[in-house]
Short mmCIF file of C-alpha atoms in Angstrom, two decimals:
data_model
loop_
_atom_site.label_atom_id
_atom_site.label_comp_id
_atom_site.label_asym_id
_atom_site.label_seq_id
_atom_site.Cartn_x
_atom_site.Cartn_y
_atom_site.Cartn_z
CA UNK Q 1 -35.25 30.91 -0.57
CA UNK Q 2 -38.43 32.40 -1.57
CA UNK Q 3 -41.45 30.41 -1.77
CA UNK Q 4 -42.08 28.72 -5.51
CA UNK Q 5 -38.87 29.71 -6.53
CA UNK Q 6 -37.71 25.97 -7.07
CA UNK Q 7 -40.61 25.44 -9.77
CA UNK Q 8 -38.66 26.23 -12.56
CA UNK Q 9 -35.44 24.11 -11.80
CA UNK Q 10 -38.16 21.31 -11.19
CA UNK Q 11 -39.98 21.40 -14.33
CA UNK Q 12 -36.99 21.54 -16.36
CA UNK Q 13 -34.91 18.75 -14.72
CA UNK Q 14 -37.97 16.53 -14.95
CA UNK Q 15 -38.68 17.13 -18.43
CA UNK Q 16 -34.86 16.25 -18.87
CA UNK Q 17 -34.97 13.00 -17.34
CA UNK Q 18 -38.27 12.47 -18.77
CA UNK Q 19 -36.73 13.05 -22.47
CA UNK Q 20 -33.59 11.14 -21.50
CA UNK Q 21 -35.51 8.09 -20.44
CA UNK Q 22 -37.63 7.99 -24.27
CA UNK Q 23 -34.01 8.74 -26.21
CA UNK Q 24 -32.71 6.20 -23.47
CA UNK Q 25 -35.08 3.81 -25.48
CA UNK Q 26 -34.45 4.60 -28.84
CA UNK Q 27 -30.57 4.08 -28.26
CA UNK Q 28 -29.51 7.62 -29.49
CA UNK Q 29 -27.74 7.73 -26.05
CA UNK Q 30 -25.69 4.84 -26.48
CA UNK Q 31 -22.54 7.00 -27.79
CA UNK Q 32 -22.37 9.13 -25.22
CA UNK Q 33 -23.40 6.42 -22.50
CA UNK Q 34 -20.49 4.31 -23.80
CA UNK Q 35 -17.94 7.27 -23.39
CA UNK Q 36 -18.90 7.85 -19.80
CA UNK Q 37 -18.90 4.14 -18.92
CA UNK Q 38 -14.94 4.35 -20.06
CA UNK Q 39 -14.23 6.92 -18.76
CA UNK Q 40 -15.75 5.73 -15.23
CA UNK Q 41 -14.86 2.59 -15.69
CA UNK Q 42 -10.88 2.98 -14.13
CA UNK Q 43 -12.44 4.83 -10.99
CA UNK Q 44 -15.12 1.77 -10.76
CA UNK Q 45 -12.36 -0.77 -10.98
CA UNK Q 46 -10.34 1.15 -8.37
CA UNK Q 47 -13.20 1.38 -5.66
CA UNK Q 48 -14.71 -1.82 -6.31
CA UNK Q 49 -10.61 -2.68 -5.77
CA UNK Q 50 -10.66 -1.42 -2.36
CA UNK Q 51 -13.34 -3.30 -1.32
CA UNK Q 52 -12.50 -6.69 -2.89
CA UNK Q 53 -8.85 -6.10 -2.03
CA UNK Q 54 -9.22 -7.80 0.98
CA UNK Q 55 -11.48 -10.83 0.25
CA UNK Q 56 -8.44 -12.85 -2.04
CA UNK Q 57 -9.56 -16.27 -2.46
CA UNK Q 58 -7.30 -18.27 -0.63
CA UNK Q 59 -5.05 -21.31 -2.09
CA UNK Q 60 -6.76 -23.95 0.11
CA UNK Q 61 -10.58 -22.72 -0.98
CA UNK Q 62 -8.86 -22.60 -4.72
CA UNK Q 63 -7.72 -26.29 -4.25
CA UNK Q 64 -10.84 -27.20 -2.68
CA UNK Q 65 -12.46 -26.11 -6.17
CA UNK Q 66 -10.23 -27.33 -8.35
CA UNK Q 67 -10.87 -31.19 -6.80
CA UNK Q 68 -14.21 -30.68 -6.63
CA UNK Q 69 -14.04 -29.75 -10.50
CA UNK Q 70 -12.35 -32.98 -10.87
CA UNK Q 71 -14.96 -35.14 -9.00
CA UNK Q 72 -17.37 -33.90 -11.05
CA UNK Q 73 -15.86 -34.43 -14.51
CA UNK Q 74 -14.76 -37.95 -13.17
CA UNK Q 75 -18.68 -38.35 -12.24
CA UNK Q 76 -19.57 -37.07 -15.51
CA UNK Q 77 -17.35 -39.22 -16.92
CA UNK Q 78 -18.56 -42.36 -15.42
CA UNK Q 79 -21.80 -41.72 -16.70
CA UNK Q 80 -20.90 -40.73 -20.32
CA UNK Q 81 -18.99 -44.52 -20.40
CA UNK Q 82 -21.67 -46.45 -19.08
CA UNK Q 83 -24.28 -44.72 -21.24
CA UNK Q 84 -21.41 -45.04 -24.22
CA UNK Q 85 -21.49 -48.83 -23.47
CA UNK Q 86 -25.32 -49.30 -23.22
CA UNK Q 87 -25.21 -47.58 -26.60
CA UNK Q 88 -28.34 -45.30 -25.16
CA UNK Q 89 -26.88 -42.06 -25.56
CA UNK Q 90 -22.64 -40.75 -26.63
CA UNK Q 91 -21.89 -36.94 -25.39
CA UNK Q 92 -19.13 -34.91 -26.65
CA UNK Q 93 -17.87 -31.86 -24.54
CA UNK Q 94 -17.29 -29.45 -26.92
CA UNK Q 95 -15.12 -27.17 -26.17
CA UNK Q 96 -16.53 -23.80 -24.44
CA UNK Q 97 -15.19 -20.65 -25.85
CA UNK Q 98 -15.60 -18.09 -23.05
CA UNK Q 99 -14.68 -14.43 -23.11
CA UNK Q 100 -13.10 -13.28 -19.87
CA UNK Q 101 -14.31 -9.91 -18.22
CA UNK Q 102 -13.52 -8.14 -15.37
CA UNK Q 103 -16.03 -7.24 -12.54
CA UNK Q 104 -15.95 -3.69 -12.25
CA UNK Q 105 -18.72 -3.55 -9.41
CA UNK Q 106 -20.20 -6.18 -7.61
CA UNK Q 107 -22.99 -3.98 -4.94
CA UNK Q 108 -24.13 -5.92 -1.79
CA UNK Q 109 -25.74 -4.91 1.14
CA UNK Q 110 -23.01 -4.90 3.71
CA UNK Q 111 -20.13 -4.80 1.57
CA UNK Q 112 -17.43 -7.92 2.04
CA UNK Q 113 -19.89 -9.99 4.30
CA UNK Q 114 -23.37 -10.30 2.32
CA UNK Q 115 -23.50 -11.93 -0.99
CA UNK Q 116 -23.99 -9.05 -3.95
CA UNK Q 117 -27.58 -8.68 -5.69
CA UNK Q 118 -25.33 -8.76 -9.09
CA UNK Q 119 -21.88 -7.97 -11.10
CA UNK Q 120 -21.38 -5.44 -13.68
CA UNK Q 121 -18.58 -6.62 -15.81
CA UNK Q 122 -16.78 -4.58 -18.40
CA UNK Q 123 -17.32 -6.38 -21.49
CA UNK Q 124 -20.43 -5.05 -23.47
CA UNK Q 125 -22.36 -5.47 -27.12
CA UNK Q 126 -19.39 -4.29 -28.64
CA UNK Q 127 -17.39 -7.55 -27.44
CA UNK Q 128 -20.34 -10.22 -28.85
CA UNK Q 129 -22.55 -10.44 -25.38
CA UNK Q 130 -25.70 -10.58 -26.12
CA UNK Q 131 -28.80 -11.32 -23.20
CA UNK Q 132 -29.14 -14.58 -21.96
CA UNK Q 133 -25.32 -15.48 -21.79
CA UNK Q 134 -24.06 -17.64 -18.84
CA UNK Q 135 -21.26 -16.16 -17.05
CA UNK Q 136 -19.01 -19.01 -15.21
CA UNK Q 137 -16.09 -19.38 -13.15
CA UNK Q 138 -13.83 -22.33 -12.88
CA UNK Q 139 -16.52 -24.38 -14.33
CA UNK Q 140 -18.88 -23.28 -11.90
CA UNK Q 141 -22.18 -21.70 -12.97
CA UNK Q 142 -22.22 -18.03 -11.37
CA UNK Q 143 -25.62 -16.13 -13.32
CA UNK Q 144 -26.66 -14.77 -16.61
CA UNK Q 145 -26.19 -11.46 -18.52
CA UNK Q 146 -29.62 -9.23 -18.40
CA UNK Q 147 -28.76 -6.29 -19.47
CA UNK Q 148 -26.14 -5.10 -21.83
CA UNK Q 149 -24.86 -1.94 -23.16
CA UNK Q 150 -22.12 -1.35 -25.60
CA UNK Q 151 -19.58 -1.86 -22.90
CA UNK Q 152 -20.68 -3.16 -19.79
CA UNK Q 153 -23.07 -5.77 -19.25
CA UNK Q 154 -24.82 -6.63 -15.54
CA UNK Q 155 -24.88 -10.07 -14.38
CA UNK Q 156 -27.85 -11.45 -12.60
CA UNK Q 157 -26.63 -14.32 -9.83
CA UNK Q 158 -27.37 -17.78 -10.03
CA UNK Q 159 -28.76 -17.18 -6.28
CA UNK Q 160 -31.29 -14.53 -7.23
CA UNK Q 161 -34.50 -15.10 -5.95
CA UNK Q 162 -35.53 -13.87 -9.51
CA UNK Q 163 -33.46 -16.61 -11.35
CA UNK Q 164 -35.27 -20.37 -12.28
CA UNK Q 165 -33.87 -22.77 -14.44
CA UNK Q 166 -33.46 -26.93 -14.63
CA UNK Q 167 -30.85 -28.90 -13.15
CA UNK Q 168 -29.62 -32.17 -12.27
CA UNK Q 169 -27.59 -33.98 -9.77
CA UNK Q 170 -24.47 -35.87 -9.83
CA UNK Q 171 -24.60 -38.41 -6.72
CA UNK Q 172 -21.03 -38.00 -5.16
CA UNK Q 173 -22.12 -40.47 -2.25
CA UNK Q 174 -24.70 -42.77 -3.74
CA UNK Q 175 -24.92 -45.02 -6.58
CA UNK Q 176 -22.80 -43.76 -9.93
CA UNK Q 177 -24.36 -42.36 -12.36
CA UNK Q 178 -27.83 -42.25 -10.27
CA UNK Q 179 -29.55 -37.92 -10.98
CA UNK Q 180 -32.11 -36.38 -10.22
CA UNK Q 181 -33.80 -33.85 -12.55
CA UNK Q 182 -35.03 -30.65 -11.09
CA UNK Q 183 -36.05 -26.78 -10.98
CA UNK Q 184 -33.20 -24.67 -8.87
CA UNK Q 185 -34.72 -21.69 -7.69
CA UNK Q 186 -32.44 -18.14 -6.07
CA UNK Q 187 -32.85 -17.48 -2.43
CA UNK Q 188 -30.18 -14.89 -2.23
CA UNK Q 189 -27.15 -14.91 -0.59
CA UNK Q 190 -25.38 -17.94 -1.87
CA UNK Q 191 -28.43 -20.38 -1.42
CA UNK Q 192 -30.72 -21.69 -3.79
CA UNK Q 193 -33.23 -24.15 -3.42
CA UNK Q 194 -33.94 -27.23 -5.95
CA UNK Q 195 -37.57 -28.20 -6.32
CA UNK Q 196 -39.66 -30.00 -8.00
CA UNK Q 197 -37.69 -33.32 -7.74
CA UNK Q 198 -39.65 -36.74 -8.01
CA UNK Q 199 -40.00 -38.40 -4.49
CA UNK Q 200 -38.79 -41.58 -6.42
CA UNK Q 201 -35.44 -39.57 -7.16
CA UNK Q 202 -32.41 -39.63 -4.79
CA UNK Q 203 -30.96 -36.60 -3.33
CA UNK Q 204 -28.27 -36.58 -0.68
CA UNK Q 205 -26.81 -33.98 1.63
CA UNK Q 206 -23.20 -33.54 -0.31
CA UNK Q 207 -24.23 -34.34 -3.57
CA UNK Q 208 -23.41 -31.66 -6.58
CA UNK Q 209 -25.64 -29.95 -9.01
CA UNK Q 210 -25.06 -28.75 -12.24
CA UNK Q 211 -26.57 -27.59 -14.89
CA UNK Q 212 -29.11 -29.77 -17.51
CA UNK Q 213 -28.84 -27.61 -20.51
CA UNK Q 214 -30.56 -25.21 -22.32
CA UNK Q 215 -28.89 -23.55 -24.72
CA UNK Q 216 -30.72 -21.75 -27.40
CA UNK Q 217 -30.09 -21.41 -30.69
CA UNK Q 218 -28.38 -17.87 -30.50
CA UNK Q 219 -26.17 -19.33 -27.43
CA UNK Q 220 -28.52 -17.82 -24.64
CA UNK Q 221 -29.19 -19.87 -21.92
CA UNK Q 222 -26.60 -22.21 -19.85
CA UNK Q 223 -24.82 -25.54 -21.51
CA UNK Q 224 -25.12 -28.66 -19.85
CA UNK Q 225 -22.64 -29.70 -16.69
CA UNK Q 226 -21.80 -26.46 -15.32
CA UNK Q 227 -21.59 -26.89 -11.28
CA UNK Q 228 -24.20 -24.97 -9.91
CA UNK Q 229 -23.60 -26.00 -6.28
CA UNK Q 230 -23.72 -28.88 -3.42
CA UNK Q 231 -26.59 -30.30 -1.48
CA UNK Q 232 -26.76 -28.90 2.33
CA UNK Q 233 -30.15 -30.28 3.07
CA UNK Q 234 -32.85 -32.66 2.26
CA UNK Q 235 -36.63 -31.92 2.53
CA UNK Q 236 -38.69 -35.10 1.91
CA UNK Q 237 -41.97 -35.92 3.40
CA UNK Q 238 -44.26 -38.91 1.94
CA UNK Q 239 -47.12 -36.32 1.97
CA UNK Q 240 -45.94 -34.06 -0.75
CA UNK Q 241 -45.80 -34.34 -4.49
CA UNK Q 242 -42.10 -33.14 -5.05
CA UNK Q 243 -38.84 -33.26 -2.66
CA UNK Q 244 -37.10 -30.35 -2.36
CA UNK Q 245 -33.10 -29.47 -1.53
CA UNK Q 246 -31.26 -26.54 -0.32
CA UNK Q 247 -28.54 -25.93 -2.53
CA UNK Q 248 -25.25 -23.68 -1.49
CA UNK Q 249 -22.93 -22.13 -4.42
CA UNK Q 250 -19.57 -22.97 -4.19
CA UNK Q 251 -18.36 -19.66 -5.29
CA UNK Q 252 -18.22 -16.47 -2.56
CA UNK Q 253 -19.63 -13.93 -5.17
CA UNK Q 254 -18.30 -10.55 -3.49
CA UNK Q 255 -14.53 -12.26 -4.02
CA UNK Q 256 -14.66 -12.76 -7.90
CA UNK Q 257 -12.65 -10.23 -9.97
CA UNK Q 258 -12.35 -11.92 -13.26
CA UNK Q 259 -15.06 -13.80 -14.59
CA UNK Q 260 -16.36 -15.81 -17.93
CA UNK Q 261 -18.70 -15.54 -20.06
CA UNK Q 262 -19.91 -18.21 -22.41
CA UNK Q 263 -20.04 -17.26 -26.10
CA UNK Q 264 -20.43 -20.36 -27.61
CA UNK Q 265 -20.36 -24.04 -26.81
CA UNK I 1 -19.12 28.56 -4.77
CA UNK I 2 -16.44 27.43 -2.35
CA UNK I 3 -19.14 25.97 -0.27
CA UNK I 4 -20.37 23.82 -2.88
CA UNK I 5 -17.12 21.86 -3.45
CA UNK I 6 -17.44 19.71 -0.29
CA UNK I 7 -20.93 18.67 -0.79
CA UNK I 8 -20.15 17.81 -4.43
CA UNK I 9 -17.39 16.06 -3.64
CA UNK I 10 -19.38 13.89 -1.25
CA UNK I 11 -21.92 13.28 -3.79
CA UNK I 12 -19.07 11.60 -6.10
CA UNK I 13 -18.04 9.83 -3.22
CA UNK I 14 -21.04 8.36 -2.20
CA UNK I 15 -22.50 7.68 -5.96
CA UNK I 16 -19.63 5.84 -6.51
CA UNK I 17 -19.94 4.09 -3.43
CA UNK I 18 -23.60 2.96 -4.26
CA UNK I 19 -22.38 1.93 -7.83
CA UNK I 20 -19.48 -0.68 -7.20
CA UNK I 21 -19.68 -1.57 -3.46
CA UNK I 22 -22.97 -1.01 -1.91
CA UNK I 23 -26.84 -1.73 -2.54
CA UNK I 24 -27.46 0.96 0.48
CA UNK I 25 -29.59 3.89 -0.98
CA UNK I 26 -26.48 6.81 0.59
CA UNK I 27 -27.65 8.80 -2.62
CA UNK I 28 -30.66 9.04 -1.19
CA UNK I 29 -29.98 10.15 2.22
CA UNK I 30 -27.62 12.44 0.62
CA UNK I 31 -29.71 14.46 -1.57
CA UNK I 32 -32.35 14.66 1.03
CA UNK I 33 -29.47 15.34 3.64
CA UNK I 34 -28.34 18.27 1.44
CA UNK I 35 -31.42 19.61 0.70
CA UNK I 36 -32.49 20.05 3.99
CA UNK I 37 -29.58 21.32 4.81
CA UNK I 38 -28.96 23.76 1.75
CA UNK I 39 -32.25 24.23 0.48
CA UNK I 40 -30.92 26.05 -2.67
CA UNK I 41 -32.06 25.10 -6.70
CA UNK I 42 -28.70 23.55 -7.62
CA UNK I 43 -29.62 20.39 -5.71
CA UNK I 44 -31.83 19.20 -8.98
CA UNK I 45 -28.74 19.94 -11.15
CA UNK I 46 -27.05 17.60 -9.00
CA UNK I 47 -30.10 15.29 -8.67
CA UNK I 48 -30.52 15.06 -12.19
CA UNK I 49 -26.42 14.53 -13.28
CA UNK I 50 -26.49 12.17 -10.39
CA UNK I 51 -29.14 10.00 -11.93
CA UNK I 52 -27.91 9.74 -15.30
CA UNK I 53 -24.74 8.56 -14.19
CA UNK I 54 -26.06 5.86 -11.53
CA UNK I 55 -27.81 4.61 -14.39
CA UNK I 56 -25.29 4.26 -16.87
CA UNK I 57 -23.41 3.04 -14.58
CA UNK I 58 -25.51 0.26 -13.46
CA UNK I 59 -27.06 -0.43 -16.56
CA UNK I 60 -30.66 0.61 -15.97
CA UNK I 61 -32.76 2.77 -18.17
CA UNK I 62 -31.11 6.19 -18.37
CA UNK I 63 -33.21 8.84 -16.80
CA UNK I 64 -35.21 6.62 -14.87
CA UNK I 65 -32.85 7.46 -11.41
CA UNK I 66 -32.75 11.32 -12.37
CA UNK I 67 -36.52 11.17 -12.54
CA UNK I 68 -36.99 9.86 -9.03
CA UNK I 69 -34.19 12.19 -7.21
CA UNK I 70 -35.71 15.36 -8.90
CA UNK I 71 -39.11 14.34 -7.88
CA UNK I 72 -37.86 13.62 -4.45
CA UNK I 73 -36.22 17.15 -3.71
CA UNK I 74 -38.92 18.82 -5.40
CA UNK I 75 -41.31 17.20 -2.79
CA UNK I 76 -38.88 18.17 -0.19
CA UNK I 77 -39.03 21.95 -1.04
CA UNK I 78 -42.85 21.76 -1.57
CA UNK I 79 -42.65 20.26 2.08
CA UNK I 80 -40.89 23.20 3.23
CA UNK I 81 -43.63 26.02 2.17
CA UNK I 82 -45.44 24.36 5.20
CA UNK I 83 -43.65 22.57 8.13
CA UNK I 84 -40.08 22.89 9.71
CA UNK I 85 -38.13 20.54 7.54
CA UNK I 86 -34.55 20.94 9.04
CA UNK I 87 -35.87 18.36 12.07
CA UNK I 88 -34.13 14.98 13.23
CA UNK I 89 -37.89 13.72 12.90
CA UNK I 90 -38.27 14.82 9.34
CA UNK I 91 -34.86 13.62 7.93
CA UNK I 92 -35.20 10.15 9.93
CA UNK I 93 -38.69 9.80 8.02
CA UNK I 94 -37.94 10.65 4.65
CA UNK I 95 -34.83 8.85 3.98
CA UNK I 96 -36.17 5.99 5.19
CA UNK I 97 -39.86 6.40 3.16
CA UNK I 98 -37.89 7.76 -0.16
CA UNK I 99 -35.11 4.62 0.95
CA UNK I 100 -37.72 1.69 0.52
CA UNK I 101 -39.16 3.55 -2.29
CA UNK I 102 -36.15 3.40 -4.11
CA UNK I 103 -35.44 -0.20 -2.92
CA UNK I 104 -38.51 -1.43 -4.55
CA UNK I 105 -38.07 0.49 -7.71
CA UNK I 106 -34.48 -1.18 -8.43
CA UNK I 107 -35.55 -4.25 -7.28
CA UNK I 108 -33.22 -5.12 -3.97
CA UNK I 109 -33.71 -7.54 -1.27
CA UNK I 110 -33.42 -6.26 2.55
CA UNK I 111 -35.47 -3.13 2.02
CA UNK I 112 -36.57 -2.24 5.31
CA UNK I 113 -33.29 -3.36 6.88
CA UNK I 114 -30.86 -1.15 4.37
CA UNK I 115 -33.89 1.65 4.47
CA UNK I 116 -33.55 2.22 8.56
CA UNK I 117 -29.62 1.61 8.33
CA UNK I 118 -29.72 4.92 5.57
CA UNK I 119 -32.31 6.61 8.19
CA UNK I 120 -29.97 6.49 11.13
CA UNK I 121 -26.73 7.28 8.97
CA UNK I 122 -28.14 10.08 7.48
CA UNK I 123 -29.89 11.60 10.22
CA UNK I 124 -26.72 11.24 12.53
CA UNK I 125 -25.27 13.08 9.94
CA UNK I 126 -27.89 15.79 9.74
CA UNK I 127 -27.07 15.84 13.65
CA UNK I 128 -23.69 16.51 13.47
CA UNK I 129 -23.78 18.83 10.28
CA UNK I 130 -26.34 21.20 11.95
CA UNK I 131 -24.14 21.22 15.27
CA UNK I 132 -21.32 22.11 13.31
CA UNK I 133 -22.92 24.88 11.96
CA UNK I 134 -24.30 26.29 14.70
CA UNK I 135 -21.16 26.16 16.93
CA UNK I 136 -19.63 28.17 14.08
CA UNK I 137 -21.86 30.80 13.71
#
């Protein structure tokens, strides 16, 4: 190839991209984005397939969820009654209403044994998701949508060192009703880490932690009691301000296909 | 053009690998795997439909990939005018600079770790592709 010769090719297919990034911006390109995203989107399903096809969730793990789930509300519960009686405070779940979506690619490092960075699900702008939404599964918190385009939308994980947000804990082992209030922080993987709680507060190695609510007015953010995950560790020394947990997801995020996302509560 | 199919196909291959499965930067040991290897102007044809499809894809601002792969081949070939680029030494290097480069810019975790895991890959690859061609010569 002769010296130079690549300078044109170059300075053409730079000033490309460059002009595709600025009409990237002013969402002229969302027609024809949207058509390629269908049209991709069978082969995505199909390879993301092949890799997912043998993680299936298993019916004991499943179970395992499902009575965990029921702890939880029962916990929940508890609490709602006694506050009821003490006439301090009366909840009402209101009834989510969650669109379901299909993960279409879900990139980790080594595929099948480390947690993915995020989820691209196949439900866009088109099908109401707007930024900010929480995404769930079996009532168990699993990120938020940060990007959207007409017809796919990318899910950042709860476990994303990027990702901070206030919880609370329902004491499985301890007193009923007894919560701590605190900041849950990503550490990637499937760990998080809750800080910020008092000293005074209780937290316990098997305890769960869920969501404290902050929904905003156009339905961003995450409603209340959505299981985040369950105490592994304790970190408490007189000396410091705050207490601190390690906190592990309950959900193996490279085996979800389907998941949830939270339109309205 | 018969002996553009394969490497195409790979490129498919591997950019839909890097969309749904992996966080591993393959696109980028590919493209600087092929241009080494092919040193022909197609490559920012490639480089550039590449990019705009990894980033509608995966969401991101379109262009934004296409901008870094062109840039990335076009330092490659500037590289060339001046040293011997089709070296184990010189593939192991740049994947693995242009690797955590591209880590950082999409914002993974691991960066060194999946940037030396691309490194080896691709120049094992660049190994056995320059053997190959060789022994049939």
């Amino acid at each position: 190839m002769p010296k130079r010769s690549f300078f044109p090719s170059f300075f053409i297919f730079i000033i490309l991209s460059v002009l595709f990034i600025f009409l990237s911006k002013t969402g002229i390109l969302n027609g024809p984005a949207s058509l390629i995203a269908k049209i991709a989107s069978p082969i995505e399903k199909i390879s993301f397939g092949f890799s997912s096809s043998t993680n299936k969730d298993n019916s004991i793990v499943a179970e395992n969820k499902q009575l965990i789930k029921k702890l939880v509300d029962f916990q929940k519960m508890a609490t709602e009654n006694s506050a009821l009686r003490d006439q301090f405070e009366t909840t009402s779940p209101a009834s989510q209403n969650l669109l379901p979506a299909n993960v279409v690619s879900a990139s980790s490092f080594i595929p099948g044994i480390s947690s993915p960075e995020y989820l691209v699900i196949d439900k866009g702008k088109k099908d109401g998701i707007k930024t900010g939404m929480a995404v769930v599964f079996k009532d168990n918190l699993l990120g938020k949508i940060t990007e959207i385009s007409d017809s796919l939308s990318r899910v950042i994980l709860v476990s994303n060192p990027s990702i901070s947000f206030s919880a609370k804990t329902i004491s499985i082992k301890g007193e009923p009703g007894a919560s701590a209030l605190g900041i849950i922080s990503g550490m990637g993987g499937q760990d998080m880490i809750l800080g910020n709680v008092l000293l005074s507060d209780t937290l316990a190695v098997g305890d769960y932690v869920t969501t404290k609510g902050d929904l905003q007015v156009d339905n961003a953010g995450f409603p209340p009691s959505i299981i985040i995950g369950k105490i592994t560790s304790v970190e408490k020394k007189a000396s410091d301000l705050f207490q601190r947990a390690k906190v592990k997801s309950l959900l193996d995020f490279s085996k979800l296909s389907t998941v949830f996302v939270v339109l309205s509560q | 053009m018969r002996e553009k199919i394969f490497p195409i196909l790979f490129i498919i291959l591997v950019t839909f690998l890097e969309i749904t499965v992996t966080t591993l930067p393959l696109i980028i040991g590919t493209f600087i795997l092929l241009t080494v290897v092919f040193r022909q102007n197609w490559i920012f044809v490639a480089a550039f439909l590449t990019g705009i499809i990894f980033d509608i894809l995966t969401i991101r601002t379109i262009g934004t990939t296409s901008t870094f792969l062109v840039f990335m081949v076009f330092l490659i070939f500037l590289y060339q005018n001046k040293f011997e680029i089709q070296t184990i030494h010189f593939v192991f290097v740049s994947t693995t600079i242009a690797s955590v480069l591209f880590l950082v810019f999409l914002g993974f975790s691991s960066v060194i770790l999946q940037a030396l895991l691309v490194g080896v890959v691709t120049t094992v690859l660049f190994g056995l592709l320059s053997f190959y061609l060789k022994s049939s010569l």
